[in-house]
mmCIF file of C-alpha atoms in Angstrom:
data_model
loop_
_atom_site.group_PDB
_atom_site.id
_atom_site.type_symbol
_atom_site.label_atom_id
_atom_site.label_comp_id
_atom_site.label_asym_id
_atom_site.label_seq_id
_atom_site.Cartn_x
_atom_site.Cartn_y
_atom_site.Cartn_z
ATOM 1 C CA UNK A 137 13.655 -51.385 -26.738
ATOM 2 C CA UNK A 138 13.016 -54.836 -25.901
ATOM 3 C CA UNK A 139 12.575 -54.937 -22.063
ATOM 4 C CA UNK A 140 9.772 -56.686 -19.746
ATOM 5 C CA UNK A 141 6.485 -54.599 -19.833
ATOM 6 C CA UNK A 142 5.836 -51.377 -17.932
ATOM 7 C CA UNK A 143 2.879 -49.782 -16.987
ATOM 8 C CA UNK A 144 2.670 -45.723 -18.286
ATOM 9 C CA UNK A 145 2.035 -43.081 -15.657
ATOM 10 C CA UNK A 146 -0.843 -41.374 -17.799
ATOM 11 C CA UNK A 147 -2.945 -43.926 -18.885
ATOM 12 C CA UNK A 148 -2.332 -46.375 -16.823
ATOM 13 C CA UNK A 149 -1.769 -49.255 -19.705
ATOM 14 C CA UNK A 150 1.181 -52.023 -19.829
ATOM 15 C CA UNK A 151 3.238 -51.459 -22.745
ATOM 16 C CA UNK A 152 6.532 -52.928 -23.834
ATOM 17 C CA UNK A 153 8.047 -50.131 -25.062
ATOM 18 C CA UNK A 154 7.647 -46.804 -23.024
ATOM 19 C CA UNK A 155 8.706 -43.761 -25.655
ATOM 20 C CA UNK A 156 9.334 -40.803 -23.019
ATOM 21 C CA UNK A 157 10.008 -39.765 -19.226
ATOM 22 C CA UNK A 158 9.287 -36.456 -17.874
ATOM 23 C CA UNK A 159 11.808 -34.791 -15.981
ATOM 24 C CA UNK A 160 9.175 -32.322 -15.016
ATOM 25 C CA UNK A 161 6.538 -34.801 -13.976
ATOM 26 C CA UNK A 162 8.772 -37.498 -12.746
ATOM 27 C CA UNK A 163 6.552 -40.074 -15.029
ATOM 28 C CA UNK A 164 7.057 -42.260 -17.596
ATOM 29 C CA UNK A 165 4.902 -42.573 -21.029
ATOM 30 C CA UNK A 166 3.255 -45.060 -23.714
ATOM 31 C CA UNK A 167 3.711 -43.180 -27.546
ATOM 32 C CA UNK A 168 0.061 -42.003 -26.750
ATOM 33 C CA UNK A 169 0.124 -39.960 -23.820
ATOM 34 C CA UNK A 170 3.769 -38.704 -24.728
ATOM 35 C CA UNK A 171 2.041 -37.528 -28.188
ATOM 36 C CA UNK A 172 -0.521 -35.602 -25.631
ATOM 37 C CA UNK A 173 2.062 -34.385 -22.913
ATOM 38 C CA UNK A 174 3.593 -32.711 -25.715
ATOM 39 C CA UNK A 175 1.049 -30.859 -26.926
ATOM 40 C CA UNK A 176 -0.871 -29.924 -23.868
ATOM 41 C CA UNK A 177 0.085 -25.869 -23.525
ATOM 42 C CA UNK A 178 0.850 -26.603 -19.387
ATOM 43 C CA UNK A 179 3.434 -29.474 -20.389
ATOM 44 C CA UNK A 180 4.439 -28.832 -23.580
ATOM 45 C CA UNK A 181 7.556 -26.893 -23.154
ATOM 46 C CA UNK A 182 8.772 -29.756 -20.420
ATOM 47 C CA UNK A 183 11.667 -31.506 -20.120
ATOM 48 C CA UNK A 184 11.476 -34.963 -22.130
ATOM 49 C CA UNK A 185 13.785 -37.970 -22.373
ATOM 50 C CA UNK A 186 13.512 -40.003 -25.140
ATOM 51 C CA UNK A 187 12.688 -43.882 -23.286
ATOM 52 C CA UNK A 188 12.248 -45.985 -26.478
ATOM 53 C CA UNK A 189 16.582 -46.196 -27.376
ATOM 54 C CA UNK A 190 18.640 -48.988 -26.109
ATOM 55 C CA UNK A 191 21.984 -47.036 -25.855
ATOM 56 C CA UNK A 192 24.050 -47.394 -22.778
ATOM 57 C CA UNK A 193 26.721 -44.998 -23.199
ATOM 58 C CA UNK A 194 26.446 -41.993 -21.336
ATOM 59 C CA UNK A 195 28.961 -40.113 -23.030
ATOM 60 C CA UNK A 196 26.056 -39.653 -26.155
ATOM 61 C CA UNK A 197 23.961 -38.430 -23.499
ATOM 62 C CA UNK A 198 22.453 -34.561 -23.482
ATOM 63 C CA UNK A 199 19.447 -33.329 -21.221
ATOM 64 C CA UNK A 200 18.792 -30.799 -19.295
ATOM 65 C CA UNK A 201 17.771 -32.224 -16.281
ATOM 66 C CA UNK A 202 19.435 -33.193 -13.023
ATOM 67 C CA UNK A 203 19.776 -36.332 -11.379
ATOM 68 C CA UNK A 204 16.376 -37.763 -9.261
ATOM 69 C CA UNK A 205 18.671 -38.057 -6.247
ATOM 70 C CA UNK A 206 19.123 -35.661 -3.277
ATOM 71 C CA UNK A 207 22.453 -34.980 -5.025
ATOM 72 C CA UNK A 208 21.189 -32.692 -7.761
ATOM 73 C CA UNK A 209 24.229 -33.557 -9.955
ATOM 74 C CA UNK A 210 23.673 -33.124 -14.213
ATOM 75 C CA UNK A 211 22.029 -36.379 -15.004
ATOM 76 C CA UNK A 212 23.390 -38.759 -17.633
ATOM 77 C CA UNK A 213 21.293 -41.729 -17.572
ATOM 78 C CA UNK A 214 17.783 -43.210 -17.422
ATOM 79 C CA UNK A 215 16.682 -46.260 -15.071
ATOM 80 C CA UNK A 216 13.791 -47.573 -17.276
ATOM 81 C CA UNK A 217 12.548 -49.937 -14.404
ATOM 82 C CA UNK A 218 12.923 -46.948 -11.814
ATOM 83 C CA UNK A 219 11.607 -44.175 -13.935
ATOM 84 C CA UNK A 220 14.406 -41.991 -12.658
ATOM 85 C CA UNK A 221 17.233 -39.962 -13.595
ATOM 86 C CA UNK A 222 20.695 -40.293 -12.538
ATOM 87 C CA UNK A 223 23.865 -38.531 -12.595
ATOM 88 C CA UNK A 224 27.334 -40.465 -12.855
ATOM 89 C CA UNK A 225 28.342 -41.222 -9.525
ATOM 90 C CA UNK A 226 24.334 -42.486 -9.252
ATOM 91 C CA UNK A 227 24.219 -44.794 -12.679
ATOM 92 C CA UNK A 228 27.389 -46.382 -11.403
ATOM 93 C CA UNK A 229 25.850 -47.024 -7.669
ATOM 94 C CA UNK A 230 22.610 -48.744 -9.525
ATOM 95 C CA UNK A 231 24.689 -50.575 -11.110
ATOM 96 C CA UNK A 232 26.014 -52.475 -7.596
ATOM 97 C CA UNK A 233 23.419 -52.178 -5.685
ATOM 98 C CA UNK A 234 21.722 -56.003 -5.337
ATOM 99 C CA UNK A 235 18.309 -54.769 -5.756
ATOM 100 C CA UNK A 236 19.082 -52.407 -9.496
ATOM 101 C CA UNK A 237 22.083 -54.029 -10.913
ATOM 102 C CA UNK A 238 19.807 -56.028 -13.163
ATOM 103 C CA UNK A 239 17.873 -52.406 -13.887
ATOM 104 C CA UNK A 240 17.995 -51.047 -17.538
ATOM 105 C CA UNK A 241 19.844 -47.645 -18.014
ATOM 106 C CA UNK A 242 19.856 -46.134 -20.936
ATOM 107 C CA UNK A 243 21.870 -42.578 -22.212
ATOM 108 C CA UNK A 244 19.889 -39.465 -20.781
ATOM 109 C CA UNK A 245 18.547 -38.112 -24.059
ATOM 110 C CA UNK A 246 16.537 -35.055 -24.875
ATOM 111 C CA UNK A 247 13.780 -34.922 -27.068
ATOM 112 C CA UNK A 248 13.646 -31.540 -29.108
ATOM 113 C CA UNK A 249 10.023 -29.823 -28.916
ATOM 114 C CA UNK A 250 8.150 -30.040 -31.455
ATOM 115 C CA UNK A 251 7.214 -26.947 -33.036
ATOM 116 C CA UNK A 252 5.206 -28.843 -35.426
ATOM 117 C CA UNK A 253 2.977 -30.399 -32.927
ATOM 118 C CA UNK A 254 -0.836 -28.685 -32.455
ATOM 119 C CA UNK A 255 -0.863 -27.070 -29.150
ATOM 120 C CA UNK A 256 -4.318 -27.743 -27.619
ATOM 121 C CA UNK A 257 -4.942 -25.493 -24.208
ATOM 122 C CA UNK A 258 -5.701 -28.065 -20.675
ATOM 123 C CA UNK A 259 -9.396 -27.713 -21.355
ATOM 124 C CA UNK A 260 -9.666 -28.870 -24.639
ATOM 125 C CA UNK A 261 -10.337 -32.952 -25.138
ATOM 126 C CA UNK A 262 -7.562 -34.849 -27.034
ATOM 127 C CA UNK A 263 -9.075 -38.364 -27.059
ATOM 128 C CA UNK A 264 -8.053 -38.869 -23.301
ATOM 129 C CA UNK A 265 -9.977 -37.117 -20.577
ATOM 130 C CA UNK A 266 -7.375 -35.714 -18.166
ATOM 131 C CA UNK A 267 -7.948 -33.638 -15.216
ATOM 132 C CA UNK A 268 -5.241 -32.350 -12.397
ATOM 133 C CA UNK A 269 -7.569 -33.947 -9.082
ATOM 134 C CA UNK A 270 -11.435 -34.777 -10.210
ATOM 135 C CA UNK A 271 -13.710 -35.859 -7.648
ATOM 136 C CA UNK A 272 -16.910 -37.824 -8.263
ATOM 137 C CA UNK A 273 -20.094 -37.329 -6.859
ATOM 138 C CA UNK A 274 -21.773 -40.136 -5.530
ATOM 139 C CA UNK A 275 -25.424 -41.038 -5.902
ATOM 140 C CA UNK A 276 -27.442 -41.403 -3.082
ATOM 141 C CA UNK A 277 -27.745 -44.680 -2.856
ATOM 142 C CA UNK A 278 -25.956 -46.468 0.118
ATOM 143 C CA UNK A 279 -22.591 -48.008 0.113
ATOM 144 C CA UNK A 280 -23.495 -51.440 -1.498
ATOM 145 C CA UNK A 281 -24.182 -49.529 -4.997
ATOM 146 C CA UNK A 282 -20.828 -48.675 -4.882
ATOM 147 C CA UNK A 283 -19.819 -52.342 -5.286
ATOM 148 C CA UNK A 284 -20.146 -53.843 -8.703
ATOM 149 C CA UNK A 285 -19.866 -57.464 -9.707
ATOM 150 C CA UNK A 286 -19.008 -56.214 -13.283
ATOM 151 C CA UNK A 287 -16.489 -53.281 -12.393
ATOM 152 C CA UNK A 288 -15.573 -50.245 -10.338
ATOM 153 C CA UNK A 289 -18.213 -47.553 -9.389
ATOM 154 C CA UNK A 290 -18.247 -44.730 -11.563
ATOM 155 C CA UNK A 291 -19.784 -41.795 -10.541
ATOM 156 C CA UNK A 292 -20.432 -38.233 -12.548
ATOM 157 C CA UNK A 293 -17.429 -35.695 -12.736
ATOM 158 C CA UNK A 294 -18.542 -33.143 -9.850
ATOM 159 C CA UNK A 295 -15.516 -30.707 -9.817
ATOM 160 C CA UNK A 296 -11.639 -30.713 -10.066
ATOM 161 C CA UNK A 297 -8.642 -28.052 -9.081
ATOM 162 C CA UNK A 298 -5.195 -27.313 -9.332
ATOM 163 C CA UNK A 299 -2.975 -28.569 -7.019
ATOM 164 C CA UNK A 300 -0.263 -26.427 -6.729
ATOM 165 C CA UNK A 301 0.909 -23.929 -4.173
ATOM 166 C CA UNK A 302 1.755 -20.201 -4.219
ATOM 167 C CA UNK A 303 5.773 -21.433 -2.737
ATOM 168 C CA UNK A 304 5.951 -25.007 -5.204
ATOM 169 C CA UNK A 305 9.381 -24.985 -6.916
ATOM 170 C CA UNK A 306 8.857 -27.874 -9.218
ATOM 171 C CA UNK A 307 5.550 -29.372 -10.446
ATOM 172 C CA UNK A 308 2.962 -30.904 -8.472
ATOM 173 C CA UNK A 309 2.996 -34.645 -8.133
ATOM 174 C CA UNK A 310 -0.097 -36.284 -6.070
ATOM 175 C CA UNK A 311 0.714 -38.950 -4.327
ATOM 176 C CA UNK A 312 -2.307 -39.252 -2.593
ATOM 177 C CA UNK A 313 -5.226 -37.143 -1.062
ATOM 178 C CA UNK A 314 -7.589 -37.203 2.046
ATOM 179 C CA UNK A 315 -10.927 -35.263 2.816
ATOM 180 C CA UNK A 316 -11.095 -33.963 6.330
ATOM 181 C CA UNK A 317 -14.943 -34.274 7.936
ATOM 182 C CA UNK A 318 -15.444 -30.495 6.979
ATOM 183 C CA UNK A 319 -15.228 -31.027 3.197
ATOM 184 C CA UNK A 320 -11.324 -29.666 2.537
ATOM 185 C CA UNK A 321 -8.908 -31.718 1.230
ATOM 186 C CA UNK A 322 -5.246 -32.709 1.840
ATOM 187 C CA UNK A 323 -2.672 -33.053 -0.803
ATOM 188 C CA UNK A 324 0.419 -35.665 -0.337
ATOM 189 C CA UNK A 325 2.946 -33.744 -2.759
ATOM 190 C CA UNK A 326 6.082 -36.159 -3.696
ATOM 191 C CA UNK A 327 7.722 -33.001 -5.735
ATOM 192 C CA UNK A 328 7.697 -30.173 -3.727
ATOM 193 C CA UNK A 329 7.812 -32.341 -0.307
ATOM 194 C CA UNK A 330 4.671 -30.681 0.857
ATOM 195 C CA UNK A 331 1.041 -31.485 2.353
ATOM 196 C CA UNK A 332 -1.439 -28.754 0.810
ATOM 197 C CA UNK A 333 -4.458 -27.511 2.500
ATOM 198 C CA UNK A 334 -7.444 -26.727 -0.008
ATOM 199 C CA UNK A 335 -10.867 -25.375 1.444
ATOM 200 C CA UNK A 336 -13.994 -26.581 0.596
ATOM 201 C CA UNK A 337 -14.761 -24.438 -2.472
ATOM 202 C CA UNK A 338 -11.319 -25.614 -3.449
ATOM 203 C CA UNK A 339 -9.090 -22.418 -3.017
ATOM 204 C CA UNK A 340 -5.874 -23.442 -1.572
ATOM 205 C CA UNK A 341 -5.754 -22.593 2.279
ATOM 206 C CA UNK A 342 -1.778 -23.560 3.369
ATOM 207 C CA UNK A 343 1.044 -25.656 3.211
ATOM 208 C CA UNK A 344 3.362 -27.720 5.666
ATOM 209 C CA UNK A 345 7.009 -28.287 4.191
ATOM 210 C CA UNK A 346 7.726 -32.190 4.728
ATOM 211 C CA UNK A 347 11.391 -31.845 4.399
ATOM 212 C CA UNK A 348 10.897 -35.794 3.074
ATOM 213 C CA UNK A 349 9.259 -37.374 0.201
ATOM 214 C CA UNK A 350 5.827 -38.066 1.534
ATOM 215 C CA UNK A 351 4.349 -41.517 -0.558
ATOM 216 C CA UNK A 352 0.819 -42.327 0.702
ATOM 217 C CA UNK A 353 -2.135 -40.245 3.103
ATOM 218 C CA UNK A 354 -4.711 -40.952 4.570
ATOM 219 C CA UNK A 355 -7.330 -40.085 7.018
ATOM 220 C CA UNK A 356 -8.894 -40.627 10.214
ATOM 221 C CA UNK A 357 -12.042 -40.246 11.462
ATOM 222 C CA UNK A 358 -10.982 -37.358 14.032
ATOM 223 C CA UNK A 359 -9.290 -35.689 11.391
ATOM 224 C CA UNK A 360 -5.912 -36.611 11.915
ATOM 225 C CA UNK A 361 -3.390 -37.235 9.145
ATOM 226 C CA UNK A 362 -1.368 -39.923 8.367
ATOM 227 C CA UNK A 363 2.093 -39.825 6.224
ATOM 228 C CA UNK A 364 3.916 -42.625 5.072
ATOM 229 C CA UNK A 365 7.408 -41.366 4.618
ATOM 230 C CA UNK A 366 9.661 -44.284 3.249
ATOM 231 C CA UNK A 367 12.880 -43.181 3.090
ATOM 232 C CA UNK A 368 12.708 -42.709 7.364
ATOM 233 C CA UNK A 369 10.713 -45.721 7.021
ATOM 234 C CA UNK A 370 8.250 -43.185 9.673
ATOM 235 C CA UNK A 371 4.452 -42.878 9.292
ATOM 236 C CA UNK A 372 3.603 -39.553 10.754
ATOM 237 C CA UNK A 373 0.903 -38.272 11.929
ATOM 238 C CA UNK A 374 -0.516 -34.746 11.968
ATOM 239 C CA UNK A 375 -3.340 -32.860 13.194
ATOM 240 C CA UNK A 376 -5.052 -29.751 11.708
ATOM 241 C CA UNK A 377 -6.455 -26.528 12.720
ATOM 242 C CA UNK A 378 -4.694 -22.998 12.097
ATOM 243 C CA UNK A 379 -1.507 -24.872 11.532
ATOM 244 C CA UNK A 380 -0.504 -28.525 9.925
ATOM 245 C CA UNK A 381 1.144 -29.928 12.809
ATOM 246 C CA UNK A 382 2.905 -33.204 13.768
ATOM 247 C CA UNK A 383 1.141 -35.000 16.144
ATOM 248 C CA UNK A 384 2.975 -37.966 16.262
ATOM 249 C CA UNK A 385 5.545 -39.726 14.504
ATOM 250 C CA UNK A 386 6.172 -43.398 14.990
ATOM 251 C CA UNK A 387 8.941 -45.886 13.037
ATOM 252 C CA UNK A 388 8.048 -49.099 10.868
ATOM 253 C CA UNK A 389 10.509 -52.267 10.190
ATOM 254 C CA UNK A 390 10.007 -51.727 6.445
ATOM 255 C CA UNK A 391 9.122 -48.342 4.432
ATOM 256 C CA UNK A 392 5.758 -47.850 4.125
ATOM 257 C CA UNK A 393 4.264 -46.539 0.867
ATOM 258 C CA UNK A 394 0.237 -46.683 0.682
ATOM 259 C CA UNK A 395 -1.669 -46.425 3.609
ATOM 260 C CA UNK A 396 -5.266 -46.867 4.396
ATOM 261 C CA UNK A 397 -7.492 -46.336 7.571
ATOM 262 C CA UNK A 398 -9.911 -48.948 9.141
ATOM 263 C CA UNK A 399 -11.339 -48.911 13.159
ATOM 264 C CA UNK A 400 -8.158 -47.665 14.425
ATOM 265 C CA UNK A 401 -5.733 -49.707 12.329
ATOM 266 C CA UNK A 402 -4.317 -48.525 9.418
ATOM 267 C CA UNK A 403 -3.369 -51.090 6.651
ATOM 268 C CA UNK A 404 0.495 -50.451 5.655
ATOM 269 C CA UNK A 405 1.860 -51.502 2.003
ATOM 270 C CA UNK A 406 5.454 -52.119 2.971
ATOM 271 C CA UNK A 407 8.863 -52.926 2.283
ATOM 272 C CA UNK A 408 10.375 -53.528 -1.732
ATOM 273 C CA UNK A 409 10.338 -56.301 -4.106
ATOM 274 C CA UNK A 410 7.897 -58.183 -6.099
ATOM 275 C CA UNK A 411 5.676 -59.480 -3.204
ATOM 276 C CA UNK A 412 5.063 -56.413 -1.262
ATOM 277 C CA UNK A 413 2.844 -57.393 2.057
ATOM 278 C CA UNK A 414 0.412 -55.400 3.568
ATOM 279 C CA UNK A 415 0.997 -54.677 6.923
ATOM 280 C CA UNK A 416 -1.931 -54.120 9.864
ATOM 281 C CA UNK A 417 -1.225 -51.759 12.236
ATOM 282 C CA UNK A 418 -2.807 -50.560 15.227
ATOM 283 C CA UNK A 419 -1.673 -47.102 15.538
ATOM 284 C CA UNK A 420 -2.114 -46.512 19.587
ATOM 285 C CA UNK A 421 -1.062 -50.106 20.429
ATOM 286 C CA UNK A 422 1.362 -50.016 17.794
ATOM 287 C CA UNK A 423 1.068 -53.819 17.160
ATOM 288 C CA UNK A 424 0.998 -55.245 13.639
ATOM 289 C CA UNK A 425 -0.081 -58.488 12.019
ATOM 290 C CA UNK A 426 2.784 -59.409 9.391
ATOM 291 C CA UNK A 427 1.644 -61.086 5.848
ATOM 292 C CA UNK A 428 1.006 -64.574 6.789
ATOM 293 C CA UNK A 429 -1.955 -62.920 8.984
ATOM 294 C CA UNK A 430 -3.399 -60.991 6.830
ATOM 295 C CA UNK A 431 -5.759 -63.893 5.737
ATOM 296 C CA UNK A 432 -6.885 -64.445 8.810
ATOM 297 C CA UNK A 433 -7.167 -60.192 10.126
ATOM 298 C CA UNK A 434 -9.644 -60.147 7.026
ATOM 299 C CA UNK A 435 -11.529 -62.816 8.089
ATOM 300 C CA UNK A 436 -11.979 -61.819 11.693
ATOM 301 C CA UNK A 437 -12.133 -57.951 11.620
ATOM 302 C CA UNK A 438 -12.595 -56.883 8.078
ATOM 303 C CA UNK A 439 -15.462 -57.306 5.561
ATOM 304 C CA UNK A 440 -13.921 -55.789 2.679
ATOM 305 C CA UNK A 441 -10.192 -54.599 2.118
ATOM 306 C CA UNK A 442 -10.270 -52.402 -0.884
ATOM 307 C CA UNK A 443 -6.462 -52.062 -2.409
ATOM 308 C CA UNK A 444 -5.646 -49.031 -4.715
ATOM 309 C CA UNK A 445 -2.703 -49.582 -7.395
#
């Protein structure tokens, strides 16, 4: 369908025409990684919605999925530009709303699995290299090698794991991760509202129920834990030991998505629309430099701001 260009969820690519969306995953896919999310054995038996019609009416729609909302009710259509799912009473309150009236939704329609499709197991390569979380190893030389004029760094594939839980109830999403000065690692999960404790050979350790959608993580230096949770507009942070627990929970102007850590400031993307600001905020003081500073914070305090898409 002839809409402005998207970017796909698995490879990462702009395409004009996205062909699926995962009710499972939550994600959105080019013909090429839909071709491999349906033949992967972990994924192939998901829930997909075709993404490449241009029908609007929802009474031709048929899935099996529920609406992306807190409501849970049957879901009927598909917001191309939000990658989401939406029941009745939803698609017509998109419709309104100032910010998604101008949204594309399309009919809610299931694709049928394929039974002709080769099902290839999660270890086996299909042309894409795919891995749950992979971590690189670094070489030993000092930070400036990790600084390219022609490109990112790219280190050697050191190890991955799973990142779901014993208690998940839907598929893991990652939003983000953080490694605590001990070597384990913290998983942000948007799915299953949950931050995941893994040890440091991997094994998964415990799990704090969020009760919210948690949408970026990060660490600090003293091993505390920060949250962005947007909908409360809240960055929380927590502490942990034998327990996750909240240590402190403070409220933003905008909702905060990605997060980052620097010398007691943590740098905030935040609010909606097309030019999204980046907000510095010093977490004890609580002060922040809105997006007309940000020029001159950089300047001043920061050498290098590194921003993750």
């Amino acid at each position: 369908m002839a809409t402005a260009s998207k970017k796909c969820d698995g490879c990462d690519e702009t395409t004009d025409t996205l062909e699926a969306f995962c009710a499972n995953c939550d994600q959105a896919f080019c013909h090429g990684c839909t071709s491999y999310h349906r033949k992967l054995k972990s994924t192939r038996i998901h829930t997909m919605v075709d993404a490449s019609h241009d029908i609007t009416n929802y009474n031709q729609s048929s899935v099996n999925a529920n609406c992306g909302n807190e409501c849970g009710e049957p879901a009927v259509s598909l917001c191309i530009d939000c990658k989401q799912l939406l029941c009745t009473n939803c698609t017509n309150k998109h419709s309104l709303l100032k910010a998604t009236k101008h949204h594309v939704a399309i009919a809610a329609k299931q694709l049928p699995i394929d039974e002709t499709i080769s099902v290839v197991s999660d270890r086996q390569s299909v042309g894409v290299d795919r891995r749950p979380l992979a971590f690189t190893q670094q070489r030993d030389d000092p930070f400036q090698d990790q600084v390219q004029d022609n490109g990112p760094f790219m280190g050697q594939f050191a190890n991955e794991l799973m990142s779901s839980a014993p208690a998940d109830k839907e598929v893991t999403r990652v939003r983000g991760i953080a490694i605590l000065s001990d070597g384990k690692i913290v998983v942000a999960d948007y799915k299953n509202r949950s931050l995941k404790l893994f040890k440091r050979d991997l094994k998964f350790e415990m799990a704090r129920e969020l009760k919210d959608d948690p949408r970026g993580i990060a660490s600090t230096p003293n091993d505390l834990i920060a949250v962005t949770i947007a909908d409360k507009k809240e960055i929380r942070i927590f502490r942990i030991d034998n327990k996750i627990r909240t240590y402190k929970t403070f409220k933003v102007k905008e909702k905060p998505y990605s997060i980052a850590y620097h010398k007691e400031h943590f740098a905030v993307e935040s609010g909606e629309g097309k030019m999204v600001p980046f907000v510095f905020m010093n977490w004890v003081e609580r002060s922040c430099l809105s997006y007309p500073e940000i020029q001159e914070a950089l300047g001043n305090s920061l050498a290098i701001l590194y921003v993750s898409h």
